[in-house]
PDB file of C-alpha atoms in Angstrom:
ATOM      1  CA  MET A  57      20.672  16.912  -9.655  1.00 90.00           C
ATOM      2  CA  LEU A  58      18.736  16.915  -6.574  1.00 91.00           C
ATOM      3  CA  ASP A  59      21.625  17.215  -4.093  1.00 92.00           C
ATOM      4  CA  THR A  60      22.835  20.390  -6.434  1.00 95.00           C
ATOM      5  CA  ALA A  61      19.409  22.129  -6.099  1.00 95.00           C
ATOM      6  CA  HIS A  62      19.330  21.419  -2.419  1.00 95.00           C
ATOM      7  CA  GLN A  63      22.962  22.882  -2.108  1.00 95.00           C
ATOM      8  CA  GLN A  64      21.841  25.857  -3.950  1.00 96.00           C
ATOM      9  CA  GLY A  65      19.119  26.567  -2.048  1.00 95.00           C
ATOM     10  CA  TRP A  66      16.693  25.756  -4.522  1.00 97.00           C
ATOM     11  CA  ASP A  67      13.690  24.541  -2.312  1.00 96.00           C
ATOM     12  CA  ARG A  68      10.765  24.875  -4.292  1.00 95.00           C
ATOM     13  CA  VAL A  69      12.665  22.513  -7.427  1.00 96.00           C
ATOM     14  CA  VAL A  70      13.744  20.229  -4.427  1.00 96.00           C
ATOM     15  CA  ILE A  71       9.965  19.849  -3.259  1.00 96.00           C
ATOM     16  CA  SER A  72       8.633  19.215  -6.987  1.00 94.00           C
ATOM     17  CA  LEU A  73      11.304  17.147  -8.104  1.00 94.00           C
ATOM     18  CA  CYS A  74      10.539  14.834  -4.832  1.00 93.00           C
ATOM     19  CA  ASP A  75       6.861  14.666  -5.060  1.00 87.00           C
ATOM     20  CA  SER A  76       6.656  13.570  -8.387  1.00 85.00           C
ATOM     21  CA  PRO A  77       9.393  12.188 -10.653  1.00 89.00           C
ATOM     22  CA  VAL A  78      11.199  10.982  -8.102  1.00 90.00           C
ATOM     23  CA  TRP A  79       8.614   9.119  -6.343  1.00 86.00           C
ATOM     24  CA  THR A  80       7.370   7.674  -9.431  1.00 87.00           C
ATOM     25  CA  LEU A  81      10.884   6.456 -10.413  1.00 86.00           C
ATOM     26  CA  HIS A  82      10.611   4.839  -6.843  1.00 86.00           C
ATOM     27  CA  ASN A  83       7.605   2.912  -7.451  1.00 79.00           C
ATOM     28  CA  GLN A  84       9.316   1.127 -10.687  1.00 77.00           C
ATOM     29  CA  HIS A  85      12.380   0.707  -9.528  1.00 80.00           C
ATOM     30  CA  LYS A  86      12.990   0.779  -5.789  1.00 79.00           C
ATOM     31  CA  HIS A  87      16.026   2.441  -5.346  1.00 83.00           C
ATOM     32  CA  TYR A  88      16.038   2.574  -1.511  1.00 87.00           C
ATOM     33  CA  ALA A  89      18.831   4.611  -0.653  1.00 89.00           C
ATOM     34  CA  ASP A  90      18.880   6.953  -3.352  1.00 90.00           C
ATOM     35  CA  THR A  91      15.060   8.090  -2.939  1.00 92.00           C
ATOM     36  CA  ILE A  92      15.547   7.939   1.169  1.00 93.00           C
ATOM     37  CA  SER A  93      18.568  10.506   0.323  1.00 93.00           C
ATOM     38  CA  ALA A  94      16.233  12.641  -1.829  1.00 95.00           C
ATOM     39  CA  LEU A  95      13.707  12.847   0.546  1.00 96.00           C
ATOM     40  CA  ARG A  96      15.418  14.053   3.140  1.00 96.00           C
ATOM     41  CA  ASN A  97      16.704  16.980   1.101  1.00 96.00           C
ATOM     42  CA  GLY A  98      13.193  17.372   0.690  1.00 96.00           C
ATOM     43  CA  VAL A  99      11.886  17.392   4.127  1.00 97.00           C
ATOM     44  CA  SER A 100      15.062  19.913   4.714  1.00 97.00           C
ATOM     45  CA  SER A 101      14.051  22.372   1.947  1.00 97.00           C
ATOM     46  CA  ALA A 102      10.340  22.352   3.174  1.00 97.00           C
ATOM     47  CA  GLU A 103      11.695  23.162   6.276  1.00 97.00           C
ATOM     48  CA  ARG A 104      13.614  26.447   5.010  1.00 96.00           C
ATOM     49  CA  ALA A 105      10.736  26.980   3.028  1.00 96.00           C
ATOM     50  CA  GLN A 106       8.539  26.849   6.294  1.00 96.00           C
ATOM     51  CA  ASP A 107       6.096  24.697   3.865  1.00 97.00           C
ATOM     52  CA  LEU A 108       4.581  22.601   6.360  1.00 98.00           C
ATOM     53  CA  VAL A 109       2.327  21.001   3.822  1.00 97.00           C
ATOM     54  CA  ALA A 110       5.008  20.186   1.932  1.00 97.00           C
ATOM     55  CA  GLU A 111       6.923  18.898   4.816  1.00 97.00           C
ATOM     56  CA  ALA A 112       4.144  16.651   5.929  1.00 97.00           C
ATOM     57  CA  ARG A 113       4.134  15.055   2.343  1.00 96.00           C
ATOM     58  CA  MET A 114       7.726  14.709   2.545  1.00 97.00           C
ATOM     59  CA  ARG A 115       7.449  12.795   5.814  1.00 97.00           C
ATOM     60  CA  THR A 116       4.583  10.514   4.725  1.00 97.00           C
ATOM     61  CA  LEU A 117       6.475   9.517   1.599  1.00 95.00           C
ATOM     62  CA  LEU A 118       9.352   8.542   3.734  1.00 96.00           C
ATOM     63  CA  VAL A 119       6.900   6.440   6.169  1.00 97.00           C
ATOM     64  CA  ARG A 120       6.371   4.595   2.976  1.00 93.00           C
ATOM     65  CA  LEU A 121       9.815   4.139   2.467  1.00 93.00           C
ATOM     66  CA  HIS A 122      10.732   3.082   5.803  1.00 94.00           C
ATOM     67  CA  THR A 123       7.649   0.711   6.000  1.00 93.00           C
ATOM     68  CA  GLU A 124       9.076  -1.151   2.833  1.00 89.00           C
ATOM     69  CA  GLN A 125      11.894  -1.425   4.241  1.00 89.00           C
ATOM     70  CA  HIS A 126      10.297  -3.250   7.688  1.00 89.00           C
ATOM     71  CA  ASP A 127      12.475  -0.155   9.447  1.00 94.00           C
ATOM     72  CA  PHE A 128       8.816   0.201  11.682  1.00 96.00           C
ATOM     73  CA  SER A 129      10.901   2.572  14.595  1.00 96.00           C
ATOM     74  CA  ALA A 130      11.584   5.082  11.607  1.00 96.00           C
ATOM     75  CA  ALA A 131       8.838   4.861   9.944  1.00 97.00           C
ATOM     76  CA  HIS A 132       6.489   5.370  13.195  1.00 97.00           C
ATOM     77  CA  GLU A 133       8.827   8.286  14.277  1.00 97.00           C
ATOM     78  CA  GLN A 134       8.332  10.037  10.658  1.00 97.00           C
ATOM     79  CA  ALA A 135       4.481   9.131  10.932  1.00 97.00           C
ATOM     80  CA  ALA A 136       3.928  11.122  14.134  1.00 97.00           C
ATOM     81  CA  HIS A 137       6.214  14.227  12.610  1.00 97.00           C
ATOM     82  CA  ALA A 138       3.900  14.014   9.493  1.00 98.00           C
ATOM     83  CA  ARG A 139       1.077  13.833  11.371  1.00 97.00           C
ATOM     84  CA  GLU A 140       1.984  16.673  13.951  1.00 97.00           C
ATOM     85  CA  VAL A 141       3.373  19.206  10.796  1.00 97.00           C
ATOM     86  CA  ALA A 142       0.016  18.566   8.984  1.00 97.00           C
ATOM     87  CA  GLU A 143      -2.556  19.429  11.957  1.00 97.00           C
ATOM     88  CA  ARG A 144      -0.853  22.817  12.573  1.00 97.00           C
ATOM     89  CA  ALA A 145      -0.967  23.401   9.088  1.00 96.00           C
ATOM     90  CA  GLY A 146      -4.310  22.765   9.285  1.00 96.00           C
ATOM     91  CA  HIS A 147      -4.512  20.736   5.777  1.00 96.00           C
ATOM     92  CA  ARG A 148      -6.791  17.960   5.993  1.00 96.00           C
ATOM     93  CA  ARG A 149      -5.582  16.239   2.610  1.00 96.00           C
ATOM     94  CA  ALA A 150      -2.128  16.093   4.097  1.00 96.00           C
ATOM     95  CA  LEU A 151      -3.212  14.413   7.159  1.00 97.00           C
ATOM     96  CA  ALA A 152      -5.491  12.049   5.661  1.00 97.00           C
ATOM     97  CA  SER A 153      -2.373  11.130   3.624  1.00 96.00           C
ATOM     98  CA  ALA A 154       0.087  10.837   7.060  1.00 97.00           C
ATOM     99  CA  LEU A 155      -2.942   8.809   8.598  1.00 98.00           C
ATOM    100  CA  GLU A 156      -3.050   6.319   6.017  1.00 97.00           C
ATOM    101  CA  PHE A 157       0.550   6.014   5.422  1.00 97.00           C
ATOM    102  CA  HIS A 158       0.963   5.287   9.583  1.00 97.00           C
ATOM    103  CA  GLY A 159      -1.734   2.972   9.230  1.00 97.00           C
ATOM    104  CA  ARG A 160       0.054   1.273   6.451  1.00 96.00           C
ATOM    105  CA  ALA A 161       3.207   0.509   8.771  1.00 97.00           C
ATOM    106  CA  HIS A 162       1.017  -0.661  11.403  1.00 97.00           C
ATOM    107  CA  LEU A 163      -0.742  -2.849   8.980  1.00 96.00           C
ATOM    108  CA  GLU A 164       2.655  -4.407   8.153  1.00 94.00           C
ATOM    109  CA  GLN A 165       3.597  -5.423  11.358  1.00 95.00           C
ATOM    110  CA  SER A 166       0.245  -6.860  11.683  1.00 94.00           C
ATOM    111  CA  SER A 167      -1.099  -4.496  14.568  1.00 97.00           C
ATOM    112  CA  TRP A 168      -4.462  -4.340  13.286  1.00 96.00           C
ATOM    113  CA  ALA A 169      -6.082  -2.734  16.576  1.00 96.00           C
ATOM    114  CA  GLU A 170      -3.758   0.168  15.942  1.00 97.00           C
ATOM    115  CA  ALA A 171      -3.901   0.409  12.445  1.00 97.00           C
ATOM    116  CA  ILE A 172      -7.927   0.393  12.259  1.00 97.00           C
ATOM    117  CA  PRO A 173      -8.790   4.208  13.967  1.00 97.00           C
ATOM    118  CA  LEU A 174      -6.014   5.420  11.840  1.00 98.00           C
ATOM    119  CA  PHE A 175      -7.523   4.412   8.592  1.00 97.00           C
ATOM    120  CA  ARG A 176     -11.383   4.928   9.740  1.00 97.00           C
ATOM    121  CA  ARG A 177     -10.349   8.895  10.100  1.00 97.00           C
ATOM    122  CA  ALA A 178      -8.343   8.832   6.936  1.00 97.00           C
ATOM    123  CA  ARG A 179     -11.534   7.753   5.108  1.00 97.00           C
ATOM    124  CA  ASP A 180     -13.479  10.089   7.399  1.00 97.00           C
ATOM    125  CA  LEU A 181     -11.264  13.237   6.441  1.00 97.00           C
ATOM    126  CA  ASN A 182     -11.865  12.189   2.816  1.00 96.00           C
ATOM    127  CA  ALA A 183     -15.536  11.936   3.011  1.00 97.00           C
ATOM    128  CA  GLU A 184     -15.445  15.742   4.369  1.00 96.00           C
ATOM    129  CA  LEU A 185     -13.222  16.301   1.311  1.00 96.00           C
ATOM    130  CA  GLY A 186     -15.386  14.767  -1.245  1.00 96.00           C
ATOM    131  CA  LEU A 187     -12.868  12.660  -2.552  1.00 96.00           C
ATOM    132  CA  PRO A 188     -14.305   9.120  -2.981  1.00 95.00           C
ATOM    133  CA  ARG A 189     -11.215   7.668  -4.968  1.00 95.00           C
ATOM    134  CA  ALA A 190      -8.922   8.426  -1.619  1.00 95.00           C
ATOM    135  CA  MET A 191     -11.802   7.253   0.496  1.00 96.00           C
ATOM    136  CA  ALA A 192     -11.941   3.629  -1.628  1.00 96.00           C
ATOM    137  CA  LEU A 193      -8.161   3.314  -0.602  1.00 96.00           C
ATOM    138  CA  GLN A 194      -8.487   3.767   2.891  1.00 96.00           C
ATOM    139  CA  GLU A 195     -11.780   1.444   3.058  1.00 97.00           C
ATOM    140  CA  TYR A 196      -9.187  -1.078   1.110  1.00 97.00           C
ATOM    141  CA  MET A 197      -6.703  -0.761   3.832  1.00 97.00           C
ATOM    142  CA  LEU A 198      -9.542  -0.647   6.613  1.00 97.00           C
ATOM    143  CA  GLY A 199     -10.814  -3.823   5.341  1.00 97.00           C
ATOM    144  CA  ARG A 200      -7.602  -5.481   5.316  1.00 96.00           C
ATOM    145  CA  ALA A 201      -7.025  -4.643   8.699  1.00 97.00           C
ATOM    146  CA  LEU A 202     -10.618  -5.718   9.851  1.00 97.00           C
ATOM    147  CA  GLY A 203      -9.767  -9.157   8.445  1.00 95.00           C
ATOM    148  CA  GLY A 204      -6.619  -9.595  10.254  1.00 94.00           C
ATOM    149  CA  ASP A 205      -8.502  -8.436  13.544  1.00 95.00           C
ATOM    150  CA  GLY A 206     -10.964 -11.538  13.298  1.00 94.00           C
ATOM    151  CA  ARG A 207     -13.801  -8.902  12.245  1.00 95.00           C
ATOM    152  CA  PRO A 208     -14.492 -10.576   8.282  1.00 95.00           C
ATOM    153  CA  ASP A 209     -17.887  -9.291   7.977  1.00 94.00           C
ATOM    154  CA  ASP A 210     -16.877  -6.151   8.617  1.00 96.00           C
ATOM    155  CA  ALA A 211     -13.941  -6.571   6.697  1.00 97.00           C
ATOM    156  CA  LEU A 212     -16.053  -7.330   3.430  1.00 97.00           C
ATOM    157  CA  ARG A 213     -18.379  -4.718   3.722  1.00 97.00           C
ATOM    158  CA  GLN A 214     -15.442  -2.157   3.559  1.00 97.00           C
ATOM    159  CA  LEU A 215     -13.711  -3.961   0.834  1.00 97.00           C
ATOM    160  CA  HIS A 216     -17.086  -4.436  -1.017  1.00 97.00           C
ATOM    161  CA  SER A 217     -17.604  -0.814  -0.898  1.00 96.00           C
ATOM    162  CA  ALA A 218     -14.013   0.315  -2.370  1.00 97.00           C
ATOM    163  CA  LEU A 219     -14.767  -1.676  -5.246  1.00 95.00           C
ATOM    164  CA  ASP A 220     -17.913  -0.229  -5.680  1.00 95.00           C
ATOM    165  CA  ARG A 221     -16.488   3.202  -5.304  1.00 95.00           C
ATOM    166  CA  LEU A 222     -13.838   2.471  -7.832  1.00 94.00           C
ATOM    167  CA  GLN A 223     -16.533   1.364 -10.637  1.00 92.00           C
ATOM    168  CA  ASP A 224     -16.242   5.645 -11.354  1.00 92.00           C
ATOM    169  CA  TYR A 225     -12.367   5.255 -11.752  1.00 91.00           C
ATOM    170  CA  PRO A 226     -11.760   2.596 -14.995  1.00 89.00           C
ATOM    171  CA  GLN A 227      -8.684   4.170 -15.512  1.00 90.00           C
ATOM    172  CA  ASP A 228      -7.323   2.554 -12.045  1.00 88.00           C
ATOM    173  CA  LYS A 229      -6.296  -0.859 -13.125  1.00 86.00           C
ATOM    174  CA  ARG A 230      -4.240  -2.007 -10.662  1.00 88.00           C
ATOM    175  CA  THR A 231      -6.551  -1.354  -7.199  1.00 92.00           C
ATOM    176  CA  PRO A 232      -9.420  -3.577  -7.931  1.00 93.00           C
ATOM    177  CA  GLY A 233      -7.151  -6.704  -8.128  1.00 93.00           C
ATOM    178  CA  ARG A 234      -5.712  -5.711  -4.998  1.00 94.00           C
ATOM    179  CA  ILE A 235      -8.974  -5.253  -3.360  1.00 96.00           C
ATOM    180  CA  ARG A 236     -10.029  -8.885  -4.410  1.00 96.00           C
ATOM    181  CA  VAL A 237      -6.619 -10.423  -3.227  1.00 96.00           C
ATOM    182  CA  ALA A 238      -7.929  -9.045   0.395  1.00 96.00           C
ATOM    183  CA  MET A 239     -11.228 -10.656  -0.298  1.00 97.00           C
ATOM    184  CA  GLY A 240      -9.585 -13.737  -0.867  1.00 97.00           C
ATOM    185  CA  ARG A 241      -7.819 -13.675   2.085  1.00 95.00           C
ATOM    186  CA  VAL A 242     -10.841 -13.225   4.261  1.00 96.00           C
ATOM    187  CA  HIS A 243     -12.926 -15.772   2.894  1.00 96.00           C
ATOM    188  CA  GLN A 244      -9.710 -18.022   3.335  1.00 95.00           C
ATOM    189  CA  ARG A 245     -10.450 -17.047   7.123  1.00 92.00           C
ATOM    190  CA  LEU A 246     -14.045 -17.651   6.877  1.00 93.00           C
ATOM    191  CA  GLY A 247     -13.194 -21.314   5.112  1.00 93.00           C
ATOM    192  CA  ASP A 248     -15.106 -20.703   2.253  1.00 95.00           C
ATOM    193  CA  HIS A 249     -12.611 -21.701  -0.575  1.00 96.00           C
ATOM    194  CA  ALA A 250     -14.636 -21.855  -3.193  1.00 96.00           C
ATOM    195  CA  GLU A 251     -15.514 -18.062  -2.784  1.00 96.00           C
ATOM    196  CA  ALA A 252     -11.830 -17.543  -2.560  1.00 96.00           C
ATOM    197  CA  VAL A 253     -10.998 -19.134  -5.482  1.00 96.00           C
ATOM    198  CA  ARG A 254     -13.525 -16.950  -7.379  1.00 96.00           C
ATOM    199  CA  VAL A 255     -12.249 -13.947  -6.584  1.00 96.00           C
ATOM    200  CA  LEU A 256      -8.726 -14.738  -6.593  1.00 96.00           C
ATOM    201  CA  ARG A 257      -9.156 -16.136 -10.120  1.00 95.00           C
ATOM    202  CA  ALA A 258     -10.643 -12.550 -10.996  1.00 94.00           C
ATOM    203  CA  ALA A 259      -7.772 -10.924  -9.340  1.00 93.00           C
ATOM    204  CA  GLU A 260      -5.396 -13.236 -11.175  1.00 93.00           C
ATOM    205  CA  SER A 261      -7.023 -12.098 -14.661  1.00 91.00           C
ATOM    206  CA  ASP A 262      -6.635  -8.473 -13.923  1.00 87.00           C
ATOM    207  CA  ALA A 263      -2.868  -8.816 -13.139  1.00 88.00           C
ATOM    208  CA  ARG A 264      -2.697 -10.962 -16.404  1.00 88.00           C
ATOM    209  CA  ALA A 265      -4.300  -8.123 -18.259  1.00 86.00           C
ATOM    210  CA  ARG A 266      -1.779  -5.349 -17.344  1.00 82.00           C
ATOM    211  CA  ARG A 267       0.868  -7.956 -17.887  1.00 79.00           C
ATOM    212  CA  VAL A 268       2.580  -7.361 -14.496  1.00 71.00           C
ATOM    213  CA  SER A 269       4.486 -10.321 -12.859  1.00 74.00           C
ATOM    214  CA  HIS A 270       5.085  -8.978  -9.722  1.00 76.00           C
ATOM    215  CA  ASP A 271       1.145  -8.469  -9.078  1.00 83.00           C
ATOM    216  CA  LEU A 272       0.490 -11.764  -9.946  1.00 89.00           C
ATOM    217  CA  ALA A 273       2.422 -13.586  -7.068  1.00 89.00           C
ATOM    218  CA  GLU A 274      -0.014 -13.263  -4.472  1.00 91.00           C
ATOM    219  CA  PRO A 275      -2.838 -14.285  -5.860  1.00 94.00           C
ATOM    220  CA  LEU A 276      -1.435 -17.290  -7.561  1.00 94.00           C
ATOM    221  CA  GLU A 277       0.096 -18.080  -3.826  1.00 93.00           C
ATOM    222  CA  LEU A 278      -3.398 -17.853  -2.065  1.00 95.00           C
ATOM    223  CA  LEU A 279      -4.953 -19.664  -5.305  1.00 95.00           C
ATOM    224  CA  ALA A 280      -2.569 -22.261  -4.351  1.00 94.00           C
ATOM    225  CA  GLU A 281      -3.898 -22.756  -1.022  1.00 93.00           C
ATOM    226  CA  SER A 282      -7.672 -22.866  -1.671  1.00 96.00           C
ATOM    227  CA  LEU A 283      -7.651 -24.812  -4.778  1.00 95.00           C
ATOM    228  CA  ALA A 284      -5.501 -27.252  -2.477  1.00 94.00           C
ATOM    229  CA  HIS A 285      -8.529 -27.010   0.143  1.00 94.00           C
ATOM    230  CA  ILE A 286     -11.159 -27.741  -2.779  1.00 93.00           C
ATOM    231  CA  GLY A 287      -9.154 -31.066  -3.746  1.00 93.00           C
ATOM    232  CA  GLU A 288      -8.044 -29.211  -7.124  1.00 95.00           C
ATOM    233  CA  THR A 289      -4.359 -30.168  -6.521  1.00 93.00           C
ATOM    234  CA  ALA A 290      -3.114 -29.958 -10.064  1.00 94.00           C
ATOM    235  CA  ALA A 291      -4.446 -26.621 -10.275  1.00 94.00           C
ATOM    236  CA  ALA A 292      -2.408 -25.969  -7.139  1.00 94.00           C
ATOM    237  CA  ARG A 293       0.720 -27.093  -7.841  1.00 94.00           C
ATOM    238  CA  GLU A 294       0.550 -25.319 -10.835  1.00 94.00           C
ATOM    239  CA  CYS A 295      -0.355 -21.823  -9.318  1.00 94.00           C
ATOM    240  CA  ALA A 296       2.422 -22.535  -6.958  1.00 92.00           C
ATOM    241  CA  ALA A 297       5.049 -23.312  -9.393  1.00 93.00           C
ATOM    242  CA  GLU A 298       4.253 -20.307 -11.114  1.00 92.00           C
ATOM    243  CA  ALA A 299       4.249 -17.957  -7.919  1.00 92.00           C
ATOM    244  CA  LEU A 300       7.467 -19.587  -7.068  1.00 91.00           C
ATOM    245  CA  ASN A 301       9.057 -18.552 -10.636  1.00 90.00           C
ATOM    246  CA  ILE A 302       8.254 -15.135 -10.055  1.00 88.00           C
ATOM    247  CA  LEU A 303       9.114 -14.660  -6.530  1.00 86.00           C
ATOM    248  CA  GLU A 304      12.277 -16.370  -6.976  1.00 86.00           C
ATOM    249  CA  GLN A 305      12.924 -13.647 -10.396  1.00 83.00           C
ATOM    250  CA  ALA A 306      12.210 -11.049  -7.420  1.00 74.00           C
ATOM    251  CA  GLY A 307      14.595 -12.351  -4.682  1.00 76.00           C
ATOM    252  CA  SER A 308      11.652 -12.915  -2.338  1.00 76.00           C
ATOM    253  CA  PRO A 309      12.041 -14.199   1.072  1.00 73.00           C
ATOM    254  CA  ARG A 310       8.759 -15.883   0.683  1.00 79.00           C
ATOM    255  CA  ALA A 311      10.339 -17.937  -2.052  1.00 84.00           C
ATOM    256  CA  GLU A 312      11.808 -20.362   0.324  1.00 85.00           C
ATOM    257  CA  GLN A 313       9.021 -21.154   2.120  1.00 84.00           C
ATOM    258  CA  LEU A 314       6.355 -21.425  -1.261  1.00 86.00           C
ATOM    259  CA  ARG A 315       9.175 -24.092  -2.046  1.00 89.00           C
ATOM    260  CA  GLU A 316       8.940 -25.908   0.389  1.00 87.00           C
ATOM    261  CA  GLN A 317       5.132 -26.055   0.410  1.00 83.00           C
ATOM    262  CA  LEU A 318       5.133 -27.139  -3.209  1.00 83.00           C
TER     263      LEU A 318
END
């Protein structure tokens, strides 16, 4: 349907389909080849329509797709285009989104120093726009980057701020758990495994309440590590075994490493 709409020159239809239903479908099912093709049509349609904001949005979504596939060269290329187009449009929200997704690409590469200023600028733009939920998401990412950069106190401040902001958004059931996982990682780096277990158990509880198995794997994997550190070996093995089962079903490359640890 998207291909046909693009061939017919129905550019507004293409942009609308890409920005909502296609992206929602991707988040549920991860059909990378189809989604990348659709978004390339979206970029082309936005260019034909001379809609800079839509073009920035399409390119920003492509950044996310290429990052998920670890095609970082393509991710950075699209991010540079998205940021430049958003700047030309003078659209702060589109620019904040492009900066955030560019930061995520650096985050996946453990390029902490490159990610931190991108997340800070995105957060500041959303503060200007009065968008606290967007600020919370960027503080979460910033906390992860600061933790990776060896700045645990700064990281925890950002993560606690993000968690506090999200109290006003009870419909967001997933992000608080992800923030707690990030907190667990920081506490592990500090050697405070008892506190890591506390926050990771909360993240595990969040995921179980939502019945989303793939969100359970990471907290369980980290729990196994911290439980082993505090001498709760049986519980550690139980968490590792459940995480391994989830990762094997998903075909994750992390499964082999966890199997060896188990």
